[in-house]
Short mmCIF file of N, CA and C in Angstrom, two decimals:
data_model
loop_
_atom_site.label_atom_id
_atom_site.label_comp_id
_atom_site.label_asym_id
_atom_site.label_seq_id
_atom_site.Cartn_x
_atom_site.Cartn_y
_atom_site.Cartn_z
N MET A 1 0.83 -1.18 0.00
CA MET A 1 0.00 0.00 0.00
C MET A 1 0.88 1.24 0.00
N ASN A 2 0.52 2.22 -0.82
CA ASN A 2 1.28 3.46 -0.93
C ASN A 2 0.91 4.39 0.22
N GLN A 3 1.90 4.81 0.99
CA GLN A 3 1.68 5.69 2.14
C GLN A 3 1.75 7.18 1.75
N ASN A 4 1.87 7.49 0.48
CA ASN A 4 1.99 8.87 0.02
C ASN A 4 0.66 9.60 0.20
N THR A 5 0.63 10.57 1.12
CA THR A 5 -0.61 11.32 1.38
C THR A 5 -0.91 12.33 0.29
N ASN A 6 0.05 12.59 -0.58
CA ASN A 6 -0.15 13.56 -1.66
C ASN A 6 -0.56 12.89 -2.96
N GLN A 7 -0.83 11.62 -2.91
CA GLN A 7 -1.18 10.88 -4.12
C GLN A 7 -2.42 11.51 -4.76
N GLY A 8 -2.34 11.73 -6.04
CA GLY A 8 -3.45 12.30 -6.77
C GLY A 8 -3.48 13.82 -6.74
N ARG A 9 -2.60 14.44 -5.99
CA ARG A 9 -2.53 15.89 -5.95
C ARG A 9 -1.39 16.37 -6.84
N ASN A 10 -1.60 17.49 -7.44
CA ASN A 10 -0.59 18.03 -8.35
C ASN A 10 0.15 19.19 -7.69
N PHE A 11 1.15 18.87 -6.89
CA PHE A 11 1.96 19.89 -6.26
C PHE A 11 3.15 20.18 -7.18
N PRO A 12 3.52 21.48 -7.30
CA PRO A 12 4.69 21.79 -8.13
C PRO A 12 5.95 21.28 -7.46
N GLU A 13 6.94 20.99 -8.30
CA GLU A 13 8.23 20.56 -7.76
C GLU A 13 8.87 21.72 -7.02
N ASN A 14 9.65 21.41 -6.00
CA ASN A 14 10.38 22.44 -5.28
C ASN A 14 11.70 22.71 -5.98
N LYS A 15 11.66 23.55 -6.99
CA LYS A 15 12.89 23.93 -7.66
C LYS A 15 13.15 25.40 -7.34
N PRO A 16 14.41 25.80 -7.36
CA PRO A 16 14.74 27.18 -6.99
C PRO A 16 14.00 28.18 -7.89
N ALA A 17 13.55 29.25 -7.28
CA ALA A 17 12.87 30.30 -8.04
C ALA A 17 13.87 30.98 -8.96
N GLU A 18 13.39 31.36 -10.13
CA GLU A 18 14.22 32.10 -11.06
C GLU A 18 13.67 33.50 -11.18
N PHE A 19 14.54 34.49 -10.97
CA PHE A 19 14.12 35.87 -11.00
C PHE A 19 14.78 36.59 -12.17
N THR A 20 14.02 37.45 -12.82
CA THR A 20 14.56 38.28 -13.89
C THR A 20 15.59 39.22 -13.28
N PRO A 21 16.78 39.29 -13.85
CA PRO A 21 17.78 40.22 -13.30
C PRO A 21 17.27 41.66 -13.41
N ILE A 22 17.50 42.45 -12.39
CA ILE A 22 17.12 43.86 -12.44
C ILE A 22 18.38 44.70 -12.39
N PRO A 23 18.36 45.90 -12.98
CA PRO A 23 19.58 46.70 -13.12
C PRO A 23 19.91 47.58 -11.92
N MET A 24 19.37 47.24 -10.75
CA MET A 24 19.63 48.04 -9.56
C MET A 24 19.45 47.16 -8.33
N PRO A 25 19.99 47.58 -7.21
CA PRO A 25 19.77 46.82 -5.97
C PRO A 25 18.31 46.94 -5.53
N TYR A 26 17.80 45.90 -4.89
CA TYR A 26 16.43 45.92 -4.39
C TYR A 26 16.23 47.06 -3.39
N VAL A 27 17.25 47.39 -2.62
CA VAL A 27 17.15 48.47 -1.64
C VAL A 27 16.88 49.81 -2.35
N ASP A 28 17.38 49.99 -3.56
CA ASP A 28 17.13 51.21 -4.33
C ASP A 28 15.78 51.16 -5.04
N LEU A 29 15.30 49.98 -5.34
CA LEU A 29 14.02 49.83 -6.03
C LEU A 29 12.84 50.01 -5.09
N LEU A 30 12.98 49.63 -3.84
CA LEU A 30 11.86 49.68 -2.90
C LEU A 30 11.21 51.06 -2.80
N PRO A 31 11.95 52.16 -2.66
CA PRO A 31 11.28 53.47 -2.58
C PRO A 31 10.42 53.77 -3.82
N TYR A 32 10.89 53.38 -5.00
CA TYR A 32 10.10 53.57 -6.22
C TYR A 32 8.80 52.77 -6.15
N LEU A 33 8.88 51.53 -5.72
CA LEU A 33 7.69 50.70 -5.61
C LEU A 33 6.70 51.29 -4.61
N LEU A 34 7.20 51.79 -3.50
CA LEU A 34 6.34 52.40 -2.49
C LEU A 34 5.70 53.69 -3.01
N ASP A 35 6.49 54.55 -3.65
CA ASP A 35 5.99 55.83 -4.16
C ASP A 35 4.95 55.64 -5.25
N ASN A 36 5.03 54.53 -5.97
CA ASN A 36 4.10 54.28 -7.08
C ASN A 36 3.03 53.26 -6.74
N ALA A 37 2.83 53.03 -5.45
CA ALA A 37 1.79 52.13 -4.94
C ALA A 37 1.85 50.73 -5.56
N MET A 38 3.06 50.26 -5.82
CA MET A 38 3.25 48.91 -6.34
C MET A 38 3.58 47.94 -5.21
N ALA A 39 3.89 48.48 -4.05
CA ALA A 39 4.21 47.66 -2.88
C ALA A 39 3.93 48.49 -1.63
N VAL A 40 3.76 47.81 -0.53
CA VAL A 40 3.61 48.45 0.77
C VAL A 40 4.55 47.74 1.74
N ILE A 41 4.97 48.48 2.76
CA ILE A 41 5.78 47.85 3.81
C ILE A 41 4.92 46.76 4.44
N SER A 42 5.49 45.59 4.59
CA SER A 42 4.75 44.43 5.06
C SER A 42 5.38 43.88 6.34
N PRO A 43 5.07 44.53 7.48
CA PRO A 43 5.69 44.07 8.73
C PRO A 43 5.41 42.59 8.99
N THR A 44 6.38 41.94 9.57
CA THR A 44 6.26 40.53 9.90
C THR A 44 6.81 40.31 11.30
N LYS A 45 6.49 39.19 11.87
CA LYS A 45 7.00 38.87 13.20
C LYS A 45 8.49 38.57 13.15
N THR A 46 9.16 38.93 14.22
CA THR A 46 10.57 38.58 14.35
C THR A 46 10.68 37.07 14.52
N PRO A 47 11.53 36.43 13.71
CA PRO A 47 11.68 34.98 13.86
C PRO A 47 12.11 34.60 15.27
N GLN A 48 11.65 33.47 15.70
CA GLN A 48 11.98 32.93 17.03
C GLN A 48 12.81 31.65 16.85
N PRO A 49 13.57 31.28 17.87
CA PRO A 49 14.31 30.01 17.75
C PRO A 49 13.34 28.87 17.50
N LEU A 50 13.70 27.99 16.80
CA LEU A 50 14.73 27.58 15.89
C LEU A 50 14.67 28.47 14.66
N PHE A 51 15.75 29.20 14.42
CA PHE A 51 15.80 30.14 13.33
C PHE A 51 15.98 29.44 11.99
N PRO A 52 15.46 30.08 10.93
CA PRO A 52 15.72 29.53 9.58
C PRO A 52 17.22 29.51 9.30
N ARG A 53 17.61 28.64 8.42
CA ARG A 53 19.03 28.47 8.08
C ARG A 53 19.69 29.78 7.67
N GLN A 54 18.97 30.63 6.94
CA GLN A 54 19.55 31.86 6.42
C GLN A 54 19.42 33.05 7.38
N TYR A 55 18.93 32.83 8.59
CA TYR A 55 18.72 33.90 9.57
C TYR A 55 20.03 34.59 9.92
N ASN A 56 20.02 35.92 9.92
CA ASN A 56 21.19 36.70 10.29
C ASN A 56 20.73 37.78 11.27
N PRO A 57 21.09 37.69 12.55
CA PRO A 57 20.62 38.64 13.55
C PRO A 57 21.23 40.04 13.41
N ASN A 58 22.16 40.20 12.48
CA ASN A 58 22.85 41.48 12.32
C ASN A 58 22.28 42.35 11.21
N VAL A 59 21.20 41.92 10.56
CA VAL A 59 20.64 42.70 9.46
C VAL A 59 19.12 42.82 9.62
N THR A 60 18.58 43.85 8.98
CA THR A 60 17.14 44.06 9.00
C THR A 60 16.63 44.22 7.57
N CYS A 61 15.32 44.03 7.41
CA CYS A 61 14.70 44.12 6.10
C CYS A 61 13.72 45.29 6.08
N ALA A 62 14.00 46.28 5.25
CA ALA A 62 13.13 47.45 5.14
C ALA A 62 11.74 47.08 4.62
N TYR A 63 11.66 46.12 3.72
CA TYR A 63 10.37 45.70 3.18
C TYR A 63 9.48 45.09 4.26
N HIS A 64 10.09 44.44 5.21
CA HIS A 64 9.35 43.82 6.31
C HIS A 64 9.33 44.70 7.56
N GLY A 65 9.44 46.00 7.38
CA GLY A 65 9.32 46.93 8.49
C GLY A 65 10.48 46.91 9.46
N GLY A 66 11.65 46.53 9.00
CA GLY A 66 12.84 46.53 9.84
C GLY A 66 13.02 45.29 10.69
N VAL A 67 12.31 44.22 10.36
CA VAL A 67 12.44 42.99 11.12
C VAL A 67 13.86 42.43 11.00
N LEU A 68 14.36 41.89 12.09
CA LEU A 68 15.68 41.25 12.10
C LEU A 68 15.65 39.93 11.35
N GLY A 69 16.78 39.55 10.80
CA GLY A 69 16.91 38.20 10.28
C GLY A 69 17.38 38.09 8.85
N HIS A 70 17.05 39.08 8.01
CA HIS A 70 17.53 39.05 6.64
C HIS A 70 17.57 40.48 6.11
N SER A 71 18.37 40.68 5.08
CA SER A 71 18.47 42.00 4.46
C SER A 71 17.50 42.07 3.30
N ILE A 72 17.24 43.27 2.85
CA ILE A 72 16.37 43.44 1.69
C ILE A 72 17.01 42.76 0.46
N LYS A 73 18.33 42.73 0.42
CA LYS A 73 19.04 42.07 -0.68
C LYS A 73 18.68 40.59 -0.76
N HIS A 74 18.40 39.97 0.37
CA HIS A 74 18.09 38.55 0.42
C HIS A 74 16.62 38.27 0.73
N CYS A 75 15.76 39.28 0.57
CA CYS A 75 14.35 39.13 0.89
C CYS A 75 13.61 38.42 -0.24
N MET A 76 13.31 37.16 -0.02
CA MET A 76 12.63 36.37 -1.05
C MET A 76 11.21 36.87 -1.32
N THR A 77 10.54 37.37 -0.29
CA THR A 77 9.19 37.89 -0.48
C THR A 77 9.21 39.08 -1.43
N LEU A 78 10.15 40.00 -1.25
CA LEU A 78 10.25 41.15 -2.15
C LEU A 78 10.65 40.71 -3.55
N LYS A 79 11.56 39.78 -3.65
CA LYS A 79 11.97 39.29 -4.97
C LYS A 79 10.79 38.69 -5.72
N HIS A 80 9.96 37.93 -5.02
CA HIS A 80 8.77 37.36 -5.66
C HIS A 80 7.79 38.47 -6.05
N LYS A 81 7.65 39.50 -5.21
CA LYS A 81 6.77 40.63 -5.51
C LYS A 81 7.24 41.33 -6.77
N VAL A 82 8.53 41.64 -6.85
CA VAL A 82 9.09 42.31 -8.02
C VAL A 82 8.91 41.44 -9.27
N GLN A 83 9.15 40.15 -9.14
CA GLN A 83 8.99 39.26 -10.29
C GLN A 83 7.54 39.25 -10.77
N SER A 84 6.58 39.26 -9.85
CA SER A 84 5.17 39.27 -10.25
C SER A 84 4.83 40.58 -10.96
N LEU A 85 5.41 41.70 -10.53
CA LEU A 85 5.18 42.98 -11.21
C LEU A 85 5.80 42.98 -12.61
N ILE A 86 6.97 42.38 -12.75
CA ILE A 86 7.60 42.26 -14.07
C ILE A 86 6.76 41.37 -14.97
N ASP A 87 6.33 40.22 -14.44
CA ASP A 87 5.54 39.28 -15.25
C ASP A 87 4.21 39.89 -15.70
N ALA A 88 3.62 40.75 -14.86
CA ALA A 88 2.35 41.39 -15.20
C ALA A 88 2.54 42.59 -16.14
N GLY A 89 3.78 42.98 -16.37
CA GLY A 89 4.06 44.11 -17.25
C GLY A 89 3.92 45.46 -16.55
N TRP A 90 3.79 45.47 -15.23
CA TRP A 90 3.64 46.72 -14.48
C TRP A 90 4.97 47.34 -14.12
N LEU A 91 6.03 46.57 -14.19
CA LEU A 91 7.36 47.06 -13.86
C LEU A 91 8.29 46.71 -15.00
N LYS A 92 8.84 47.75 -15.60
CA LYS A 92 9.78 47.56 -16.72
C LYS A 92 10.99 48.42 -16.48
N PHE A 93 12.11 47.97 -16.97
CA PHE A 93 13.36 48.70 -16.85
C PHE A 93 13.84 49.06 -18.24
N GLU A 94 14.25 50.31 -18.41
CA GLU A 94 14.81 50.73 -19.69
C GLU A 94 16.21 50.19 -19.80
N GLU A 95 16.52 49.67 -20.97
CA GLU A 95 17.87 49.19 -21.19
C GLU A 95 18.77 50.36 -21.50
N ASP A 96 20.00 50.26 -21.07
CA ASP A 96 20.98 51.30 -21.33
C ASP A 96 21.46 51.15 -22.77
N ASN A 97 21.12 52.10 -23.62
CA ASN A 97 21.45 52.01 -25.05
C ASN A 97 22.71 52.79 -25.41
N ARG A 98 23.44 53.27 -24.39
CA ARG A 98 24.66 54.00 -24.69
C ARG A 98 25.72 53.06 -25.26
N SER A 99 26.51 53.58 -26.18
CA SER A 99 27.57 52.75 -26.78
C SER A 99 28.86 52.88 -26.04
#
C-alpha cells in the first residue's frame, strides 16, 4: 500500500525560483515601488528560535518593516513581488542604449 498522502494531488516541484535580473539593488528599487503604490511595507513577526538556516541577527529588512533576520538584498518575499510585477508588465526597466 502506498503511504503517500499527496497521491493524486498536483503539487509543483520544489525547484529554486528564477528571477529576472534587475539593473539596480532591491534596496534602491523599494522606494520607487512604495511611491508608485506597487508595494507596501509588510511588517512581519521577528523569527523565534529555531531560526531559519539563512537567519542573520545582524541585518534588517526594510520591506518587512525593519524585522531582524535578513536583508532586503536577500528578501525572497520582495523578490517574488518584483517578479510578479515584471511578469504582469507593471514594472519595466529601460535598457541602457549608450555605446
